[in-house]
Coordinates of C-alpha atoms in Angstrom, one line a residue:
X30 CA 37.9 13.6 -28.8
X31 CA 37.2 14.9 -25.3
X32 CA 34.5 17.3 -26.5
X33 CA 32.3 14.4 -27.6
X34 CA 32.8 12.6 -24.3
X35 CA 31.6 15.7 -22.5
X36 CA 28.5 15.9 -24.7
X37 CA 27.7 12.3 -23.9
X38 CA 28.1 12.9 -20.2
X39 CA 25.9 16.0 -20.2
X40 CA 23.2 14.1 -22.1
X41 CA 22.7 11.7 -19.2
X42 CA 20.5 14.1 -17.1
X43 CA 18.4 14.7 -20.3
X44 CA 17.4 11.0 -20.0
X45 CA 15.5 11.6 -16.8
X46 CA 13.6 14.7 -17.9
X47 CA 9.9 14.5 -19.0
X48 CA 9.1 13.9 -22.7
X49 CA 12.8 13.8 -23.7
X50 CA 12.7 10.4 -25.4
X51 CA 12.9 11.7 -29.0
X52 CA 15.1 14.6 -28.0
X53 CA 17.9 12.2 -26.9
X54 CA 17.5 10.3 -30.1
X55 CA 17.8 13.4 -32.2
X56 CA 20.8 14.6 -30.2
X57 CA 22.6 11.3 -30.9
X58 CA 21.9 11.7 -34.6
X59 CA 23.2 15.2 -34.4
X60 CA 26.3 13.9 -32.7
X61 CA 26.8 11.4 -35.5
X62 CA 26.9 14.2 -38.1
X63 CA 29.3 16.3 -35.8
X64 CA 31.6 13.3 -35.5
X65 CA 31.5 12.6 -39.2
X66 CA 32.9 16.1 -39.9
X67 CA 36.1 15.4 -37.8
X68 CA 39.2 15.8 -39.8
X69 CA 40.8 12.3 -40.0
X70 CA 44.4 11.7 -40.9
X71 CA 44.1 8.3 -42.7
X72 CA 47.6 7.1 -42.0
X73 CA 48.0 7.9 -38.3
X74 CA 46.3 8.6 -35.0
X75 CA 44.8 12.1 -34.9
X76 CA 42.5 14.3 -32.7
X77 CA 44.7 13.4 -29.7
X78 CA 43.6 14.5 -26.3
X79 CA 44.0 13.0 -22.8
X80 CA 44.9 9.5 -23.9
X81 CA 42.0 9.5 -26.4
X82 CA 42.8 9.4 -30.1
X83 CA 41.3 8.2 -33.4
X84 CA 42.6 6.5 -36.5
X85 CA 40.6 5.2 -39.4
X86 CA 39.6 1.9 -37.7
X87 CA 38.4 3.7 -34.5
X88 CA 36.7 6.4 -36.5
X89 CA 34.4 4.0 -38.4
X90 CA 33.5 2.0 -35.4
X91 CA 32.7 5.0 -33.2
X92 CA 30.5 6.4 -35.9
X93 CA 28.7 3.0 -36.1
X94 CA 28.3 3.0 -32.3
X95 CA 26.7 6.4 -32.1
X96 CA 24.5 5.7 -35.1
X97 CA 23.2 2.4 -33.8
X98 CA 22.6 3.9 -30.3
X99 CA 20.3 6.4 -31.9
X100 CA 18.5 3.7 -33.8
X101 CA 18.2 1.6 -30.5
X102 CA 16.3 4.4 -28.9
X103 CA 14.1 4.7 -32.1
X104 CA 13.4 1.0 -32.0
X105 CA 12.4 1.0 -28.3
X106 CA 9.3 3.2 -28.6
X107 CA 7.2 0.5 -26.9
X108 CA 9.1 1.2 -23.7
X109 CA 8.0 4.8 -23.9
X110 CA 4.4 3.8 -24.4
X111 CA 4.5 1.5 -21.4
X112 CA 6.7 4.0 -19.5
X113 CA 8.7 1.0 -18.3
X114 CA 11.7 2.5 -16.3
X115 CA 12.3 4.7 -19.3
X116 CA 14.8 7.0 -17.6
X117 CA 17.0 4.1 -16.5
X118 CA 16.8 2.6 -19.9
X119 CA 18.0 5.8 -21.6
X120 CA 20.7 6.2 -19.1
X121 CA 21.8 2.6 -19.7
X122 CA 22.1 3.3 -23.4
X123 CA 24.1 6.4 -22.8
X124 CA 26.5 4.6 -20.4
X125 CA 26.9 1.9 -23.0
X126 CA 27.6 4.5 -25.6
X127 CA 30.2 6.2 -23.5
X128 CA 31.9 2.9 -22.7
X129 CA 32.0 1.9 -26.4
X130 CA 33.3 5.4 -27.4
X131 CA 36.1 5.1 -24.9
X132 CA 36.9 1.6 -25.9
X133 CA 37.4 2.5 -29.5
X134 CA 39.3 5.8 -28.8
X135 CA 41.6 4.8 -26.0
X136 CA 45.3 4.9 -26.9
X137 CA 46.3 3.1 -23.7
X138 CA 46.0 -0.7 -23.8
X139 CA 45.0 -1.0 -20.1
X140 CA 42.3 1.6 -20.4
X141 CA 41.1 -0.1 -23.6
X142 CA 40.9 -3.4 -21.5
X143 CA 39.0 -1.6 -18.8
X144 CA 36.3 -0.2 -21.1
X145 CA 36.2 -3.3 -23.2
X146 CA 35.1 -5.2 -20.1
X147 CA 33.1 -2.3 -18.7
X148 CA 30.8 -2.3 -21.8
X149 CA 29.6 -5.7 -20.6
X150 CA 27.8 -4.2 -17.6
X151 CA 25.2 -2.0 -19.3
X152 CA 24.6 -4.8 -21.8
X153 CA 23.9 -7.2 -18.9
X154 CA 21.6 -4.7 -17.4
X155 CA 19.7 -4.4 -20.7
X156 CA 19.3 -8.1 -21.0
X157 CA 18.3 -8.8 -17.3
X158 CA 16.2 -5.6 -16.9
X159 CA 14.3 -5.4 -20.2
X160 CA 14.5 -8.9 -21.6
X161 CA 11.4 -11.0 -22.3
X162 CA 11.7 -14.5 -20.8
X163 CA 12.8 -15.8 -17.4
X164 CA 15.8 -17.5 -19.0
X165 CA 17.4 -14.1 -19.4
X166 CA 19.2 -14.5 -16.1
X167 CA 20.9 -17.6 -17.5
X168 CA 21.7 -15.8 -20.7
X169 CA 23.2 -13.0 -18.8
X170 CA 25.4 -15.4 -16.8
X171 CA 26.6 -17.1 -20.0
X172 CA 27.5 -13.7 -21.4
X173 CA 29.3 -12.6 -18.3
X174 CA 31.3 -15.8 -17.6
X175 CA 32.3 -16.6 -21.1
X176 CA 33.7 -13.1 -21.5
X177 CA 35.3 -12.8 -18.1
X178 CA 36.9 -16.2 -18.2
X179 CA 38.8 -15.3 -21.3
X180 CA 39.6 -11.8 -20.3
X181 CA 41.8 -12.4 -17.3
X182 CA 44.6 -13.8 -19.4
X183 CA 44.3 -10.7 -21.6
X184 CA 44.9 -8.5 -18.5
X185 CA 48.0 -10.6 -17.6
X186 CA 49.2 -10.2 -21.2
X187 CA 48.8 -6.5 -21.1
X188 CA 50.8 -6.3 -17.8
X189 CA 53.5 -8.4 -19.4
X190 CA 53.7 -6.0 -22.4
X191 CA 54.0 -3.1 -20.0
X192 CA 56.7 -4.9 -18.1
X193 CA 58.8 -5.4 -21.3
X194 CA 57.9 -2.2 -23.2
X195 CA 57.5 0.2 -20.3
X196 CA 54.6 1.7 -22.2
X197 CA 51.0 0.7 -23.0
X198 CA 50.4 3.0 -25.8
X199 CA 48.8 1.2 -28.8
X200 CA 50.8 3.4 -31.2
X201 CA 54.1 2.0 -29.9
X202 CA 53.0 -1.6 -30.4
X203 CA 54.3 -1.6 -34.0
X204 CA 57.9 -1.3 -32.8
X205 CA 57.7 -4.7 -31.0
X206 CA 57.3 -8.3 -32.2
X207 CA 56.9 -11.0 -29.6
X208 CA 57.3 -14.7 -30.3
X209 CA 55.7 -16.2 -27.2
X210 CA 53.0 -18.8 -27.3
X211 CA 51.4 -18.0 -24.0
X212 CA 51.3 -14.3 -24.6
X213 CA 49.8 -15.0 -28.0
X214 CA 47.0 -17.1 -26.6
X215 CA 46.3 -14.8 -23.7
X216 CA 46.0 -11.7 -25.9
X217 CA 43.8 -13.2 -28.6
X218 CA 41.5 -15.5 -26.5
X219 CA 39.3 -12.8 -25.1
X220 CA 38.8 -11.2 -28.5
X221 CA 37.9 -14.6 -30.1
X222 CA 35.3 -15.2 -27.4
X223 CA 33.9 -11.7 -28.0
X224 CA 33.7 -12.2 -31.8
X225 CA 32.6 -15.1 -31.2
X226 CA 34.6 -17.9 -32.7
X227 CA 33.1 -21.3 -33.2
X228 CA 33.4 -23.4 -29.9
X229 CA 33.1 -20.3 -27.7
X230 CA 29.9 -19.0 -29.4
X231 CA 27.3 -20.5 -27.2
X232 CA 26.6 -17.3 -25.2
X233 CA 25.6 -15.4 -28.3
X234 CA 22.4 -17.0 -29.4
X235 CA 21.2 -17.2 -25.8
X236 CA 22.0 -13.5 -25.2
X237 CA 20.3 -12.5 -28.4
X238 CA 17.1 -14.5 -27.9
X239 CA 16.6 -13.2 -24.4
X240 CA 17.7 -9.6 -25.0
X241 CA 15.2 -6.8 -25.8
X242 CA 15.4 -5.3 -29.2
X243 CA 17.9 -2.6 -28.1
X244 CA 20.1 -5.2 -26.5
X245 CA 20.1 -7.4 -29.6
X246 CA 20.9 -4.4 -31.8
X247 CA 23.9 -3.3 -29.8
X248 CA 25.1 -6.9 -29.3
X249 CA 25.0 -7.6 -33.1
X250 CA 26.2 -4.2 -34.2
X251 CA 29.0 -3.3 -31.8
X252 CA 29.8 -5.8 -29.1
X253 CA 30.9 -8.4 -31.7
X254 CA 33.1 -5.7 -33.3
X255 CA 35.0 -5.1 -30.1
X256 CA 36.6 -8.5 -30.7
X257 CA 37.5 -7.7 -34.2
X258 CA 38.9 -4.3 -33.2
X259 CA 41.0 -5.9 -30.5
X260 CA 42.4 -8.5 -32.9
X261 CA 43.3 -5.8 -35.5
X262 CA 45.2 -4.0 -32.8
X263 CA 47.1 -6.8 -31.1
X264 CA 48.0 -8.8 -34.3
X265 CA 50.7 -6.1 -35.0
X266 CA 52.9 -7.4 -32.1
X267 CA 52.1 -11.0 -32.7
X268 CA 53.3 -11.3 -36.3
X269 CA 56.2 -13.8 -35.9
X270 CA 54.2 -16.3 -33.9
X271 CA 51.0 -15.5 -35.9
X272 CA 52.6 -16.9 -39.0
X273 CA 53.2 -20.2 -37.2
X274 CA 50.0 -20.5 -35.2
X275 CA 47.2 -18.6 -37.0
X276 CA 46.3 -21.5 -39.3
X277 CA 44.6 -23.2 -36.3
X278 CA 42.2 -20.4 -35.9
X279 CA 41.6 -20.0 -39.6
X280 CA 40.7 -23.7 -39.8
X281 CA 38.4 -23.6 -36.8
X282 CA 36.7 -20.5 -38.0
X283 CA 36.0 -21.7 -41.5
X284 CA 34.8 -25.2 -40.5
X285 CA 32.7 -23.5 -37.7
X286 CA 31.3 -21.0 -40.1
X287 CA 30.1 -23.8 -42.4
X288 CA 28.6 -25.8 -39.5
X289 CA 26.8 -22.7 -38.1
X290 CA 25.5 -21.8 -41.5
X291 CA 23.9 -25.3 -41.7
X292 CA 22.6 -24.9 -38.2
X293 CA 20.7 -21.7 -39.3
X294 CA 18.4 -24.0 -41.4
X295 CA 17.3 -25.8 -38.2
X296 CA 16.2 -22.6 -36.4
X297 CA 12.5 -21.9 -35.8
X298 CA 13.1 -18.7 -33.8
X299 CA 13.7 -15.7 -36.0
X300 CA 16.1 -14.0 -33.6
X301 CA 18.0 -17.2 -33.1
X302 CA 18.5 -17.6 -36.9
X303 CA 19.8 -14.0 -37.2
X304 CA 22.1 -14.6 -34.2
X305 CA 23.6 -17.7 -35.8
X306 CA 24.1 -16.0 -39.1
X307 CA 26.1 -13.3 -37.2
X308 CA 28.5 -16.1 -36.0
X309 CA 28.8 -17.4 -39.6
X310 CA 29.8 -13.9 -40.8
X311 CA 32.2 -13.3 -38.0
X312 CA 33.9 -16.6 -38.7
X313 CA 35.0 -15.1 -42.1
X314 CA 36.2 -12.0 -40.3
X315 CA 38.4 -14.0 -38.0
X316 CA 39.7 -15.9 -41.0
X317 CA 40.6 -12.7 -42.7
X318 CA 42.4 -11.1 -39.8
X319 CA 44.3 -14.4 -39.1
X320 CA 45.7 -14.6 -42.6
X321 CA 47.5 -11.4 -41.7
X322 CA 47.6 -9.9 -45.1
X323 CA 46.4 -6.5 -46.4
X324 CA 43.2 -7.7 -48.1
X325 CA 42.2 -9.7 -44.9
X326 CA 42.5 -6.7 -42.7
X327 CA 40.6 -4.4 -45.0
X328 CA 38.0 -7.1 -45.7
X329 CA 37.5 -7.8 -42.0
X330 CA 37.0 -4.0 -41.3
X331 CA 34.5 -3.5 -44.1
X332 CA 32.7 -6.7 -43.2
X333 CA 32.4 -5.6 -39.5
X334 CA 30.9 -2.2 -40.6
X335 CA 28.5 -3.9 -43.1
X336 CA 27.5 -6.6 -40.7
X337 CA 26.9 -4.1 -37.9
X338 CA 24.3 -2.2 -39.9
X339 CA 22.7 -5.3 -41.7
X340 CA 22.4 -7.5 -38.6
X341 CA 21.0 -4.7 -36.5
X342 CA 18.4 -4.0 -39.2
X343 CA 17.3 -7.6 -39.3
X344 CA 16.8 -7.7 -35.6
X345 CA 14.6 -4.6 -36.0
X346 CA 12.5 -6.4 -38.6
X347 CA 12.1 -9.5 -36.3
X348 CA 11.1 -7.2 -33.5
X349 CA 8.5 -5.4 -35.7
X350 CA 6.9 -8.8 -36.2
X351 CA 7.2 -9.7 -32.6
X352 CA 5.4 -6.5 -31.4
X353 CA 2.4 -7.5 -33.6
X354 CA 2.3 -11.3 -33.2
X355 CA 3.8 -11.6 -29.8
X356 CA 5.8 -14.5 -31.2
X357 CA 9.1 -15.0 -33.0
X358 CA 8.3 -18.5 -34.2
X359 CA 8.6 -19.1 -37.9
X360 CA 5.5 -21.3 -37.7
X361 CA 3.4 -18.3 -36.7
X362 CA 5.2 -15.5 -38.6
X363 CA 3.9 -16.6 -42.1
X364 CA 2.4 -14.9 -45.1
X365 CA 3.2 -11.4 -43.8
X366 CA 3.4 -10.1 -47.4
X367 CA -0.5 -10.2 -47.4
X368 CA -0.6 -8.0 -44.2
X369 CA 2.4 -5.7 -44.5
X370 CA 3.4 -5.5 -48.2
X371 CA 5.7 -2.4 -47.7
X372 CA 7.5 -4.1 -44.9
X373 CA 8.1 -7.1 -47.2
X374 CA 10.3 -4.8 -49.4
X375 CA 12.4 -4.0 -46.3
X376 CA 12.7 -7.6 -45.5
X377 CA 13.9 -8.2 -49.0
X378 CA 16.4 -5.4 -48.9
X379 CA 17.9 -6.5 -45.6
X380 CA 18.1 -10.1 -46.6
X381 CA 19.8 -9.2 -49.9
X382 CA 22.4 -7.2 -48.0
X383 CA 22.9 -10.1 -45.6
X384 CA 23.6 -12.5 -48.5
X385 CA 26.2 -10.0 -49.8
X386 CA 24.4 -8.8 -52.8
X387 CA 25.6 -5.6 -54.4
X388 CA 25.8 -2.7 -53.6
X389 CA 26.1 -3.5 -49.9
X390 CA 29.3 -3.2 -47.9
X391 CA 29.0 -6.9 -47.1
X392 CA 29.7 -7.7 -50.7
X393 CA 32.9 -5.7 -50.7
X394 CA 33.9 -7.2 -47.4
X395 CA 33.2 -10.7 -48.6
X396 CA 35.2 -10.2 -51.8
X397 CA 38.2 -8.9 -49.9
X398 CA 38.0 -11.8 -47.4
X399 CA 37.7 -14.4 -50.1
X400 CA 40.6 -12.8 -51.9
X401 CA 42.7 -12.9 -48.7
X402 CA 41.8 -16.4 -47.6
X403 CA 42.3 -18.0 -51.1
X404 CA 45.7 -16.2 -51.5
X405 CA 46.6 -17.7 -48.1
X406 CA 45.7 -21.2 -49.2
X407 CA 43.6 -22.4 -52.1
X408 CA 42.2 -25.2 -49.8
X409 CA 40.0 -22.6 -48.1
X410 CA 38.1 -22.2 -51.4
X411 CA 35.8 -25.2 -50.7
X412 CA 34.7 -23.8 -47.3
X413 CA 34.2 -20.3 -48.7
X414 CA 32.1 -21.5 -51.5
X415 CA 29.9 -23.4 -49.1
X416 CA 29.7 -20.6 -46.5
X417 CA 28.7 -18.1 -49.2
X418 CA 26.1 -20.5 -50.7
X419 CA 24.5 -21.3 -47.4
X420 CA 24.5 -17.6 -46.4
X421 CA 22.3 -17.0 -49.4
X422 CA 20.3 -20.1 -48.5
X423 CA 19.4 -19.2 -45.0
X424 CA 18.6 -15.6 -45.9
X425 CA 16.1 -16.9 -48.5
X426 CA 14.8 -19.4 -46.1
X427 CA 14.0 -16.7 -43.5
X428 CA 12.5 -14.4 -46.1
X429 CA 10.3 -17.0 -47.9
X430 CA 9.1 -18.5 -44.6
X431 CA 8.1 -15.1 -43.1
X432 CA 6.7 -13.4 -46.2
X433 CA 5.0 -16.2 -48.1
X434 CA 2.5 -18.9 -47.3
X435 CA -0.8 -18.8 -45.6
X436 CA -1.1 -16.4 -42.8
X437 CA -2.0 -17.4 -39.3
X438 CA -5.7 -16.9 -38.5
X439 CA -4.8 -16.0 -34.9
X440 CA -3.9 -12.5 -36.2
X441 CA -7.2 -10.8 -35.4
X442 CA -5.9 -7.3 -34.8
X443 CA -3.0 -6.3 -36.9
X444 CA -1.6 -2.9 -37.8
X445 CA 0.7 -2.2 -40.7
X446 CA 4.1 -0.6 -40.4
X447 CA 4.3 2.9 -38.9
X448 CA 6.6 5.7 -40.2
X449 CA 9.0 5.4 -37.3
X450 CA 9.7 1.8 -38.3
X451 CA 10.3 2.6 -42.0
X452 CA 12.6 5.5 -41.0
X453 CA 14.5 3.1 -38.7
X454 CA 15.0 0.5 -41.4
X455 CA 15.9 3.2 -43.9
X456 CA 18.6 4.5 -41.6
X457 CA 20.0 1.0 -41.4
X458 CA 19.9 0.3 -45.1
X459 CA 21.0 3.6 -46.6
X460 CA 24.5 3.8 -45.0
X461 CA 25.0 0.1 -45.6
X462 CA 24.5 0.6 -49.4
X463 CA 25.7 4.1 -49.9
X464 CA 29.0 3.7 -48.2
X465 CA 30.1 1.6 -51.1
X466 CA 30.5 4.8 -53.0
X467 CA 33.3 5.8 -50.6
X468 CA 34.9 2.4 -50.5
X469 CA 38.3 4.1 -51.2
X470 CA 38.4 5.3 -47.6
X471 CA 38.0 1.8 -46.3
X472 CA 40.7 0.5 -48.6
X473 CA 43.6 2.9 -47.9
X474 CA 43.7 3.4 -44.2
X475 CA 46.8 1.2 -43.6

């Protein structure tokens, strides 16, 4: 695992060299393929070196991180044309990538916490440095304070675990089972805010709307998954109390998911709509993890992977429109099928994956989560029916609004999609729909 970290570190000087924009992007894609060829032991941690290790959950999420980072660079070509602090931008992405890589591969709980929080700083820099509107400062503050407020109890909880276990290795957690309400709350609160759970989700739409395209992509694809990853890890030691208390979070998540799905229909900003749809998807993931059964864990993992690729792709699409129309409003982004017919196909493909149509990973994840939640209690069925139905509803709403209708006469100079954009969307969509062929790897990693 150390060799990849070294490669990341030595790629940082590359960011500041002349005409190295695409080189860095290609290097990251190369890294993805190198990482893919690691030998993974499905049942246990492997590739151990210097506190770094990798099991099936880490492996998938690290792969997703590197892949999305390469696509972020690909999506941010406008920065290269403007030459707007390009070196710093690339360095920021590299630092974020290193932080995420370390978060997912750390075996030590405290180091995991350190990098979990550290990944916030490059994201904040992205939003404040390369965002669009003056409100980005407020969005950055929301992001920072929501996350930090919930994270201090997590730090205390980790110290408590060290005090009682005399070790902070994630691998040893499975030998312990705490039944302490305060420990339970302090350990999961930070992850629930990061997911985000309904009630503590307000930072997400703000951060998404103000962030540049790269910020939105990494927020949707990876930052939300940090919460899910943390929950999957700490739920092992909270089993006893989890069986008593988890129902609260399942209920909040499912009702929240329904309300947020309905809220999507009120949005007039494309980015805002996609951001709220992320919250709705993550509510099902929280529900799945909190039921604490096998299907729930697998479903949550598959859904996180699927949502990471799908949501990131949708943000790319909204940005492609924004670069041409200089607006994300649904009132202005109309009738684009007349102007960019090929792009319309990609809108359709991304939307169909978002509403969990086969053969996307989202479908498999949603089936597993529904399976898990209904086996936990049949009363969840009503909520799940509504969430799935509205999920299809707002996806169709966004698609039909942007692609059909009369186009805005203000579009006086408009260029169609370029090959870079099609490649970028293709690289989102192909893994999302081809990984279903290897679904057995997702299913047997316990």
